Coordinates of C-alpha atoms (C1' of nucleotides) in Angstrom, one line a residue:
Chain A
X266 CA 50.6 -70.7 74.6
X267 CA 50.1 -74.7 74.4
X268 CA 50.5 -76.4 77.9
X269 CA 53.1 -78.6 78.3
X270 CA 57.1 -78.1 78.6
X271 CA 58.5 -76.7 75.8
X272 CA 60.7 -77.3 72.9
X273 CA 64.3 -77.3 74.0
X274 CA 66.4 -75.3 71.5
X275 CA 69.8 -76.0 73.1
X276 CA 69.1 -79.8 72.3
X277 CA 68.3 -78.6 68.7
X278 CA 71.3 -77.1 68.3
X279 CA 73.6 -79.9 69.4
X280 CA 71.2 -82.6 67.7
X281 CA 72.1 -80.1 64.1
X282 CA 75.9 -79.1 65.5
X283 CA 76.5 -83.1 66.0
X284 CA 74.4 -84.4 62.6
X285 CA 77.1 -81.4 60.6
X286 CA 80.2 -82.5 62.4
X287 CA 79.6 -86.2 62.4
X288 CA 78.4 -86.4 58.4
X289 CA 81.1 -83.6 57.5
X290 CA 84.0 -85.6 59.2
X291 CA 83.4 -89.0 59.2
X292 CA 82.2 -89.9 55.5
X293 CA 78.5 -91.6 56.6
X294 CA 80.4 -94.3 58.7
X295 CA 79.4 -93.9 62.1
X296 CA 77.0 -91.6 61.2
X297 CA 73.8 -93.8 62.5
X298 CA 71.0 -91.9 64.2
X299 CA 72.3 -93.4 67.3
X300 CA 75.8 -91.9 67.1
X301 CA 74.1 -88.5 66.5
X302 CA 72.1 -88.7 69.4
X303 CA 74.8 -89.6 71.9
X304 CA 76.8 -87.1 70.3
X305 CA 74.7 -84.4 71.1
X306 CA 73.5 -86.0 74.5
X307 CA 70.1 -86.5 73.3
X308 CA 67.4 -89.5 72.9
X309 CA 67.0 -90.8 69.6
X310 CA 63.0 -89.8 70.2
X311 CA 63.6 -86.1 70.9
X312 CA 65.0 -86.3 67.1
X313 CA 62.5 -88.3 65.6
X314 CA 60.0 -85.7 67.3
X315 CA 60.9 -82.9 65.3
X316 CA 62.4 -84.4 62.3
X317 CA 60.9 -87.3 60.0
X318 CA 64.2 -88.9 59.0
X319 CA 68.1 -88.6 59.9
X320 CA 68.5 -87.3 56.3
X321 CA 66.2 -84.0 57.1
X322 CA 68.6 -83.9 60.2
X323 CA 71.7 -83.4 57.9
X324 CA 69.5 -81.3 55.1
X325 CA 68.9 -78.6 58.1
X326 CA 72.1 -78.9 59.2
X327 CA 73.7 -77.7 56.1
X328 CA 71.0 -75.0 55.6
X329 CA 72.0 -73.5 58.6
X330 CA 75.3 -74.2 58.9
X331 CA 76.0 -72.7 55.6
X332 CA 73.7 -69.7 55.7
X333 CA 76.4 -67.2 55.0
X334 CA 78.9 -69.4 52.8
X335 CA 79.5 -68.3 49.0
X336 CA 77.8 -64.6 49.2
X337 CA 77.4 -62.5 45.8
X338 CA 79.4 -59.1 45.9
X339 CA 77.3 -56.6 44.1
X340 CA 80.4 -54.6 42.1
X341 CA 80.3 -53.3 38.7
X342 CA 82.7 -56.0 37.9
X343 CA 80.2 -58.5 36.9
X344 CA 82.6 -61.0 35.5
X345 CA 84.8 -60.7 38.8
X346 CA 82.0 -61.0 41.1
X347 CA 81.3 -64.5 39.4
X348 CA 84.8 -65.9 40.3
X349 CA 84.7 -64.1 43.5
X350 CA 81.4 -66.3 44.3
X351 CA 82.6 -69.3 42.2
X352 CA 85.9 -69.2 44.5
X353 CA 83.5 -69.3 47.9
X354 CA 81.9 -72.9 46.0
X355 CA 85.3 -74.3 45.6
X356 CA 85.9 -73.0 49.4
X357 CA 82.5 -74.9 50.6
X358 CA 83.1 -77.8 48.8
X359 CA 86.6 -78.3 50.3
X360 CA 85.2 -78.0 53.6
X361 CA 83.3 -80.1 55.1
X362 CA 80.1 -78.6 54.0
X363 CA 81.1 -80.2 50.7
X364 CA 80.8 -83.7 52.0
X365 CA 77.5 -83.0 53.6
X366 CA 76.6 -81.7 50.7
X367 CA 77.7 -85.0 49.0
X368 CA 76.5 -87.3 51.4
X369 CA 72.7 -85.4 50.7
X370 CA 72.3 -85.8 47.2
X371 CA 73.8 -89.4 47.4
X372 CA 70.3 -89.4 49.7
X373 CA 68.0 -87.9 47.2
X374 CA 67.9 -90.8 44.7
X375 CA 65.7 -92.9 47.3
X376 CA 64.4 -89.6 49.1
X377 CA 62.2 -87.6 46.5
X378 CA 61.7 -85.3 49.3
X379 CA 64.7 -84.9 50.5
X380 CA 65.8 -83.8 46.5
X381 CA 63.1 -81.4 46.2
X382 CA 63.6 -79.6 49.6
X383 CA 67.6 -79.8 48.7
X384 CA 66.4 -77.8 45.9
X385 CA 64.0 -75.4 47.6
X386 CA 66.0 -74.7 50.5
X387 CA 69.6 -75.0 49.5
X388 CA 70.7 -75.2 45.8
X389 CA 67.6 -72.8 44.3
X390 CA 68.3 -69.7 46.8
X391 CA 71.3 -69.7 45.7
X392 CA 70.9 -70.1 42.3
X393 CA 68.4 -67.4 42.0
X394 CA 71.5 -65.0 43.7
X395 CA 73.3 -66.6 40.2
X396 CA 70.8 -65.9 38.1
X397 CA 69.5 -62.5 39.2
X398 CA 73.1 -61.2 38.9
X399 CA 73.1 -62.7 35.0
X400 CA 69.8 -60.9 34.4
X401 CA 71.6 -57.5 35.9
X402 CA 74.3 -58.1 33.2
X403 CA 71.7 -58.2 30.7
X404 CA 69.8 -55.1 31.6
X405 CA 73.1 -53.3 31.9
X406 CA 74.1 -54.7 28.3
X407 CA 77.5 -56.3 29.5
X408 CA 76.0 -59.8 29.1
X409 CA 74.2 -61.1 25.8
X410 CA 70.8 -61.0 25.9
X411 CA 70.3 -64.3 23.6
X412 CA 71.4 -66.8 26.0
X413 CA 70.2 -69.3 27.7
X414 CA 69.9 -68.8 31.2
X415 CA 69.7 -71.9 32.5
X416 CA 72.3 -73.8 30.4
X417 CA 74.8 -70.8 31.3
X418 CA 74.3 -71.1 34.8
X419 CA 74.6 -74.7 34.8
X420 CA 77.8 -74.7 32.7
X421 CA 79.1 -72.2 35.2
X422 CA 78.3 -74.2 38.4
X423 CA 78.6 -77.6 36.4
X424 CA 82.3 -77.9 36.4
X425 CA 82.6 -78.3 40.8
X426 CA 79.3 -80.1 41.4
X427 CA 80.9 -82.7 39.0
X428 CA 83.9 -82.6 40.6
X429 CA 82.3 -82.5 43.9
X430 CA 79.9 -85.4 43.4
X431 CA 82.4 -87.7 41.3
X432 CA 86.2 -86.8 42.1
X433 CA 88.1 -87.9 39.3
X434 CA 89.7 -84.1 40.1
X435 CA 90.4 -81.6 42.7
X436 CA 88.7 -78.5 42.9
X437 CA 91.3 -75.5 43.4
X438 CA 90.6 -71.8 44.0
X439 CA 92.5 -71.0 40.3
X440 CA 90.0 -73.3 39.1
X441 CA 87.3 -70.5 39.6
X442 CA 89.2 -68.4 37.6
X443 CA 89.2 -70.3 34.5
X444 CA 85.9 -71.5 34.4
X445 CA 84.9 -67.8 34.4
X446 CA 87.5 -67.6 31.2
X447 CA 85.9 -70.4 29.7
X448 CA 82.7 -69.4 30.1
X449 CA 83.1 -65.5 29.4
X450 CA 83.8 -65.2 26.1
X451 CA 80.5 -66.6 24.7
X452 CA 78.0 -64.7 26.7
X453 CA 79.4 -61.0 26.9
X454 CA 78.6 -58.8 24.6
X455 CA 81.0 -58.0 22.0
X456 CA 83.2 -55.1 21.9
Chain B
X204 CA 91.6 -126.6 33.0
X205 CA 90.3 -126.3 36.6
X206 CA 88.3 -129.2 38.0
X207 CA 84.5 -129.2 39.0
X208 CA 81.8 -127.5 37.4
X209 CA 82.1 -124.4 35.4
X210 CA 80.4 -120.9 35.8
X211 CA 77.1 -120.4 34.2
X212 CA 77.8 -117.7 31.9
X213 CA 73.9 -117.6 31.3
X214 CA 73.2 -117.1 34.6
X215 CA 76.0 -114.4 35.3
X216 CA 74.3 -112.3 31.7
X217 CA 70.5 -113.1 33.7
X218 CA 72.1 -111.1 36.9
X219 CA 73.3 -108.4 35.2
X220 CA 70.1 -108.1 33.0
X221 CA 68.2 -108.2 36.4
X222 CA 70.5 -105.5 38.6
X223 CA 70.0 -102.8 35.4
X224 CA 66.2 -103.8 34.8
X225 CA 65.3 -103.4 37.7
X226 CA 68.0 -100.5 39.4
X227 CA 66.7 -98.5 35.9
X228 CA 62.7 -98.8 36.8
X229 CA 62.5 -99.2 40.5
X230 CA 64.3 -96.7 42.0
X231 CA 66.7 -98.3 44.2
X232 CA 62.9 -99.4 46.1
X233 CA 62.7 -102.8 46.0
X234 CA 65.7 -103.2 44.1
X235 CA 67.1 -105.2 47.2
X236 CA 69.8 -108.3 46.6
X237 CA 67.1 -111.1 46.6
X238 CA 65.2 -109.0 43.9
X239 CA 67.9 -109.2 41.9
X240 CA 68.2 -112.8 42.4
X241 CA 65.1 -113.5 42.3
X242 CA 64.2 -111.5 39.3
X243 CA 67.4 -113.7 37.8
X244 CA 66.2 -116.8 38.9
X245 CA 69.4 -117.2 40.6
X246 CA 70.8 -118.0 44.2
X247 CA 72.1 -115.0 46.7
X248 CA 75.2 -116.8 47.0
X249 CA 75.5 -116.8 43.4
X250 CA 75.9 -113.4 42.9
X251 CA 78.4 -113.1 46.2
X252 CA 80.5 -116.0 44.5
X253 CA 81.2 -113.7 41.5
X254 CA 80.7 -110.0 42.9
X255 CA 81.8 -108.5 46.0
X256 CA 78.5 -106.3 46.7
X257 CA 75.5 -105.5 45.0
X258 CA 76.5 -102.0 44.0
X259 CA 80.1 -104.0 42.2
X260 CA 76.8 -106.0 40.5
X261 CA 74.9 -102.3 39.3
X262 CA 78.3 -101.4 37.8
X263 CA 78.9 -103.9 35.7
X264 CA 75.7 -103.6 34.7
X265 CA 76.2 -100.4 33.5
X266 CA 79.9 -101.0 32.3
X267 CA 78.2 -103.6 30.2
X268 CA 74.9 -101.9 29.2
X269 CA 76.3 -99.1 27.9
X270 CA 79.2 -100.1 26.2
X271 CA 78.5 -98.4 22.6
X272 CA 76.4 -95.7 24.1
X273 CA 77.7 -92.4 23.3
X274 CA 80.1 -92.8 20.6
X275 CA 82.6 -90.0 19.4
X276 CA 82.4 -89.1 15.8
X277 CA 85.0 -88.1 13.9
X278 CA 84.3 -85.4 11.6
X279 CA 86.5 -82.4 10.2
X280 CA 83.9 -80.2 12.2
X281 CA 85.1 -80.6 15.7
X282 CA 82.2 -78.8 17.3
X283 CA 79.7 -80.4 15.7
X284 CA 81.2 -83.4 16.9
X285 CA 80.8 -82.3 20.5
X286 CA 77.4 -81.6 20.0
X287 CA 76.4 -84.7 18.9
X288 CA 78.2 -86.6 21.4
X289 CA 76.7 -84.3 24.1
X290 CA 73.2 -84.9 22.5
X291 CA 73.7 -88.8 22.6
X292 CA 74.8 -88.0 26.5
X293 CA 71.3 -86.4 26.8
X294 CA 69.9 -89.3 25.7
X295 CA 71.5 -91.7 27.8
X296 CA 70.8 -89.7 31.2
X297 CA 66.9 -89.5 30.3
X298 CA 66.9 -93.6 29.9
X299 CA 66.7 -96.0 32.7
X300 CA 70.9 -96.0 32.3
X301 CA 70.7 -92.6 33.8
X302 CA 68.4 -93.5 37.0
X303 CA 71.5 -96.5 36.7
X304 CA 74.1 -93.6 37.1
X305 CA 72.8 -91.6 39.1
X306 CA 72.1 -94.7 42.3
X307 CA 75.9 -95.5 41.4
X308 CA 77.0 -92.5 42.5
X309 CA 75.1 -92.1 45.6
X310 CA 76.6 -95.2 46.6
X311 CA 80.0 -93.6 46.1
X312 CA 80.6 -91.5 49.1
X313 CA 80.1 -94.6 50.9
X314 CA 81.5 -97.4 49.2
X315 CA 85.2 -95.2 47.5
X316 CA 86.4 -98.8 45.9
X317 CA 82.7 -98.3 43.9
X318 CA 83.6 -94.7 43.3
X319 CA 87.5 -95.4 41.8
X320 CA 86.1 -98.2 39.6
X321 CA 83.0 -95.8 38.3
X322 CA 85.6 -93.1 37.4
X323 CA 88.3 -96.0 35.7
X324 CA 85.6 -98.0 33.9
X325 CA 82.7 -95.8 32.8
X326 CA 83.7 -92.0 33.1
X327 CA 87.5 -92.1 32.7
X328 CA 87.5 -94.1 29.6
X329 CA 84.4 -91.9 27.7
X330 CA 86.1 -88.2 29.7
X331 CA 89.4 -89.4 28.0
X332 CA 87.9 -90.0 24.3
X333 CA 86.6 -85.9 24.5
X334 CA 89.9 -85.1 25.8
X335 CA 91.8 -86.7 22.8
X336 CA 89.1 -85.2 20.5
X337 CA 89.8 -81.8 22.2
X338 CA 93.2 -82.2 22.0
X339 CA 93.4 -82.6 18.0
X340 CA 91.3 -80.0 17.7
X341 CA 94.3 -77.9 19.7
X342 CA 96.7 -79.6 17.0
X343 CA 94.6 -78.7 14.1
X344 CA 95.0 -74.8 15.3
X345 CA 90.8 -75.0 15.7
X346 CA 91.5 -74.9 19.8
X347 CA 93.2 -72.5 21.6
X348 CA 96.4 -73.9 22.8
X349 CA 96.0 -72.7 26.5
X350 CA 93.1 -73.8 27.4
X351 CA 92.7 -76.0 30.4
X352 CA 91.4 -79.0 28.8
X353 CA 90.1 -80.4 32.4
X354 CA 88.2 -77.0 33.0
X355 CA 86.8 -77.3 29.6
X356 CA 85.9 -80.5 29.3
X357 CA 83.9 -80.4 33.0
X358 CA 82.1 -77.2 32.0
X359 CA 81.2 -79.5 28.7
X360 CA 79.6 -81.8 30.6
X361 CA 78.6 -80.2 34.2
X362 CA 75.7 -78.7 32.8
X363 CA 74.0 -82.6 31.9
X364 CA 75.8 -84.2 34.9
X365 CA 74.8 -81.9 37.2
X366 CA 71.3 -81.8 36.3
X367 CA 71.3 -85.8 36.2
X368 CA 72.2 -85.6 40.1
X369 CA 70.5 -82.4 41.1
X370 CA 67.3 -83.1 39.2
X371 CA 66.2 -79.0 38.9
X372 CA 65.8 -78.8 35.4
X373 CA 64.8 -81.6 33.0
X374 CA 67.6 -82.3 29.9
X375 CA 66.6 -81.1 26.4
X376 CA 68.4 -82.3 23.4
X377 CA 68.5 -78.7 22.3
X378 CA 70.2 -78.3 25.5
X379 CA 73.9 -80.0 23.3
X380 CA 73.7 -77.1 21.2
X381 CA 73.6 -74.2 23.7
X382 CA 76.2 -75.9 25.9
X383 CA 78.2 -75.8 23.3
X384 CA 77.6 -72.5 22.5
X385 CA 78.1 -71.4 25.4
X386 CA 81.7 -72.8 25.6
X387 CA 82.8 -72.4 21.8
X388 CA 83.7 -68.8 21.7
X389 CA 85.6 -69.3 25.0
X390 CA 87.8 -72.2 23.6
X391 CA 88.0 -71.2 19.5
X392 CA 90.7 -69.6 17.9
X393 CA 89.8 -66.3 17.2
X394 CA 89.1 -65.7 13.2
Chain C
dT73 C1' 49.7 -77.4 92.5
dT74 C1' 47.7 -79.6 88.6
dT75 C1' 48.2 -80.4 83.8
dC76 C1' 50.7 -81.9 80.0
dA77 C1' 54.2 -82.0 76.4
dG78 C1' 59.1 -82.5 76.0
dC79 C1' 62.9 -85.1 77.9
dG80 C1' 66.6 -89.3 78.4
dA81 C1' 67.0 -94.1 78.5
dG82 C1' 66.6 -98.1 76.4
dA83 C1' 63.8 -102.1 74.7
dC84 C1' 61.7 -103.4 70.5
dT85 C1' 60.4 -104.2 65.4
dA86 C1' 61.3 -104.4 60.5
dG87 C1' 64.0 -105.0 56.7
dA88 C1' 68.1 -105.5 54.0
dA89 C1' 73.2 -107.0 53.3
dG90 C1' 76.0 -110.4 53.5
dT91 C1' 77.3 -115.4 55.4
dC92 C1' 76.8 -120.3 56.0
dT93 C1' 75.2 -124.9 55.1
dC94 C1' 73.3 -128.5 52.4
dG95 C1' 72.0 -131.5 48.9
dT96 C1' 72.3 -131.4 43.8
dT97 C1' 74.4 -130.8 39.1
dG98 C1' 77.7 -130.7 35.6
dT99 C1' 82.6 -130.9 34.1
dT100 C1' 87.3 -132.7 34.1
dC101 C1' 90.6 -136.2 34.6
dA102 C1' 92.4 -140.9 35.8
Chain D
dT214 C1' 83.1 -145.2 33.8
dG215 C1' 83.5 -143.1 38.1
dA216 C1' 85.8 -140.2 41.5
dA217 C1' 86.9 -135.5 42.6
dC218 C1' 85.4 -131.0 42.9
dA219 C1' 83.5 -126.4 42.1
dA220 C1' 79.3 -124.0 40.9
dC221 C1' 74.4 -124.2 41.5
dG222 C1' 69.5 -123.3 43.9
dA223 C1' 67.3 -123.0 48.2
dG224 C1' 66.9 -121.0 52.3
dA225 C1' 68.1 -120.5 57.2
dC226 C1' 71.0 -117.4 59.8
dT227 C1' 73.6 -113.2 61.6
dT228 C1' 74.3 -108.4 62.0
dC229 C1' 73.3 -103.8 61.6
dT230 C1' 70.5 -99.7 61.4
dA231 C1' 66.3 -96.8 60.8
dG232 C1' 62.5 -95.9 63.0
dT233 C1' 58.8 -97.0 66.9
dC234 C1' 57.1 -97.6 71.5
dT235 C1' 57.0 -97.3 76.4
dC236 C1' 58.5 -95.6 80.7
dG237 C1' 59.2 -92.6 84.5
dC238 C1' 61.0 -87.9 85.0
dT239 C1' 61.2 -82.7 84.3
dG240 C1' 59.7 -78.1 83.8
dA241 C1' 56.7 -74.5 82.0
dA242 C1' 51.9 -72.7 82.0
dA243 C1' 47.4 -71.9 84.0

DNA sequence: TTTCAGCGAGACTAGAAGTCTCGTTGTTCA
DNA sequence: TGAACAACGAGACTTCTAGTCTCGCTGAAA
């Protein structure tokens, strides 16, 4: 056990708790480092202690803060499982989780860091949930075998994080539905 | 004919030249407001006399820039069509205009003036050519008539959009054809 | 009770966006 | 031709924020 006193997890959570509610609400406007720190009562130190930037303040944040959002149901529905999950992204992304999320990746541009762990941490977890489901489909011969992973996935997904990132339209929760229509028909296997 | 001296055209082309140049290489590092104007060979208050920030500056750079870039043919084969505008997207997100898109946008959550203009001068005008193309396809009895074009068209191009802002998996040309592929049997009338 | 790292507070530094001023240049109009 | 005037280059200046540094205090471990 190191000497010394030691780390104080209540500030920790009201450093993340105030970084979430702060980016989430207000859209980065008065979202400095300093406003963070007075929100949660703490010095602007204590948070460059255990975090190199205010950026991997927000990134943990939405990590934990969103631990639980969009789960995969494991039916034998495959197709409805997808909209069940896709309807939990359109959820996220209407909540304030969605302008975090937003206010992240506009980060990740100047923050190669920031992109990759957004990837490790938050967007590839849950992507391998997507994918693994797709490869379960496969096995069980309800989903063609011939096609591309990837590019289905991302056409799946593609239609909210384009939403999400440029708004031209609003994500609804029918929206989940047809995608899944759209998508459907070209990677089941046919009757 | 107003009195006094007369914009420098010249000088107005050298700033845009400058703002994509160097927002497409650098990213967004030393791409500051002086580099611009230095790189131009132009005053600061030059570029304030004519555009209201320096992202306003990046945008019409890529307005500009990218004028005749991914162009809509007009063939009796509808989905080939797609493919090949989806290929020329490819194409434009791997070259510096992508790196050009993709800083626009994370200005946007920031700056929503930046964001409305982005949507009415870059993606509205190039979203609305697909949609028209989509549409006649509908006319033609090729498309199914209910179909939500919006749907359609964002799963069309999520897959490149949101691997432009994400950054998890690189863009293949080959990549047109299976998004396409992917979407075609959802969206054809049936034989 | 000594040691020592974490703590709050707040001064400080560095760098970039955007403003202001000034003397100069080029165009229009009397 | 020359006066009026707006755009120009140059660069000082202001403002704001991320991140650093220092201080005296606090609390857990040995």
């Amino acid at each position: 056990m190191p000497r010394g006193r030691t780390r104080d997890e209540d500030a920790r959570d009201r450093v993340l708790a105030a970084a979430f509610s702060l980016v989430g609400s207000s859209g980065t406007e008065q979202v400095s480092i300093n406003a963070i720190a007075e929100e949660a009562g703490v010095a602007k130190q204590t948070i460059y202690r255990w975090w190199p930037s205010r950026t991997a303040v927000v990134l943990d944040a939405l990590v934990e803060g969103t631990m639980k959002a969009t789960p995969f149901r494991e039916t034998d529905d495959i197709r409805t499982d997808f909209e069940h999950h896709l309807a939990g992204v359109v959820k996220l992304f209407n909540s304030p989780s969605g302008r975090v999320i937003r206010e992240l990746l506009a980060e990740a541009p100047s923050d190669p860091q920031i992109a990759e762990e957004f990837v490790a941490r938050f967007w590839g977890p849950r992507r391998d949930l997507s994918l693994a489901r797709l490869q379960r489909g496969i096995e069980r011969g309800e989903i063609r075998a011939d096609i591309d992973e990837e590019v289905v996935l991302d056409a799946i997904y593609g239609p909210m994080w384009i939403r999400l990132m440029i708004g031209h339209l609003p994500m609804k929760p029918v929206d989940a539905t047809r995608i899944v229509d759209a998508i459907w028909p070209g990677i089941q296997v046919a009757d």
